[in-house]
């Protein structure tokens, strides 16, 4: 679910941001964190809800699909994607 994926993905954002800011990135650690981050981002994006009638994306929910979006979860997801954009390409 979104929560589990986020919990394992957000640390990669923080690690890459820290390594970049402190110029201490080793290629092995950075490459592993980037691979995990790319995989996690793809999973998180999959939890975006879609309105069945309008086919518009509306927010995030625990399991995605056509369920109504969860306000707090959507806010947390947006915060994570905002932070992630510092170290990984994020679809606006």
Coordinates of C-alpha atoms in Angstrom, one line a residue:
X1 CA 0.0 0.0 0.0
X2 CA 1.0 3.7 -0.3
X3 CA 2.1 3.9 3.4
X4 CA 4.5 0.9 3.2
X5 CA 5.9 2.0 -0.2
X6 CA 6.4 5.5 1.1
X7 CA 8.1 4.4 4.3
X8 CA 10.7 2.4 2.4
X9 CA 11.1 5.0 -0.4
X10 CA 11.4 8.3 1.5
X11 CA 14.7 7.4 3.2
X12 CA 16.3 7.1 -0.3
X13 CA 15.2 10.7 -1.0
X14 CA 16.8 11.9 2.2
X15 CA 20.0 9.9 1.7
X16 CA 20.5 11.2 -1.8
X17 CA 19.8 14.8 -0.7
X18 CA 22.3 14.4 2.2
X19 CA 25.0 12.9 0.0
X20 CA 24.6 15.6 -2.6
X21 CA 24.6 18.4 -0.1
X22 CA 27.7 17.1 1.7
X23 CA 29.5 16.0 -1.4
X24 CA 30.1 12.5 0.1
X25 CA 28.4 10.3 -2.4
X26 CA 30.1 7.1 -3.3
X27 CA 29.1 5.8 -6.7
X28 CA 27.9 2.5 -5.3
X29 CA 25.6 4.0 -2.6
X30 CA 24.3 6.6 -4.9
X31 CA 23.5 4.1 -7.7
X32 CA 21.7 1.8 -5.3
X33 CA 19.7 4.6 -3.8
X34 CA 18.8 5.9 -7.3
X35 CA 17.6 2.5 -8.4
X36 CA 15.5 2.0 -5.3
X37 CA 14.1 5.5 -5.6
X38 CA 13.1 5.0 -9.2
X39 CA 11.3 1.8 -8.3
X40 CA 9.6 3.4 -5.3
X41 CA 8.5 6.4 -7.3
X42 CA 6.9 4.2 -9.9
X43 CA 5.0 2.3 -7.2
X44 CA 3.9 5.5 -5.5
X45 CA 2.6 7.0 -8.7
X46 CA 0.5 3.9 -9.1
X47 CA -1.6 4.7 -6.1
X48 CA -3.0 7.8 -7.7
X49 CA -6.8 7.7 -7.8
X50 CA -8.7 8.2 -11.0
X51 CA -12.3 9.4 -11.2
X52 CA -14.1 6.8 -13.3
X53 CA -16.5 9.3 -14.8
X54 CA -14.0 12.0 -15.9
X55 CA -10.9 9.9 -16.1
X56 CA -9.0 12.7 -14.2
X57 CA -6.4 12.0 -11.5
X58 CA -7.6 13.3 -8.2
X59 CA -5.2 12.4 -5.4
X60 CA -3.8 9.4 -3.5
X61 CA -5.4 6.6 -1.6
X62 CA -4.0 3.6 0.3
X63 CA -4.4 1.2 -2.7
X64 CA -5.2 3.6 -5.6
X65 CA -7.7 2.7 -8.2
X66 CA -11.1 4.4 -8.4
X67 CA -11.5 4.9 -4.6
X68 CA -12.0 8.4 -3.3
X69 CA -8.6 10.1 -2.5
X70 CA -7.5 10.4 1.1
X71 CA -6.8 14.1 1.9
X72 CA -4.0 13.5 4.4
X73 CA -2.4 10.8 2.3
X74 CA -2.5 13.0 -0.7
X75 CA -0.9 15.9 1.2
X76 CA 1.9 13.5 2.4
X77 CA 2.4 12.2 -1.1
X78 CA 2.7 15.7 -2.5
X79 CA 5.2 16.6 0.2
X80 CA 7.3 13.5 -0.6
X81 CA 7.2 14.2 -4.3
X82 CA 8.2 17.8 -3.7
X83 CA 11.2 16.7 -1.7
X84 CA 11.9 13.9 -4.2
X85 CA 12.1 16.4 -7.1
X86 CA 15.4 17.6 -5.6
X87 CA 17.1 14.3 -6.5
X88 CA 14.8 12.5 -9.0
X89 CA 12.6 13.5 -11.9
X90 CA 9.0 13.8 -10.8
X91 CA 6.0 14.3 -13.1
X92 CA 4.3 17.6 -12.2

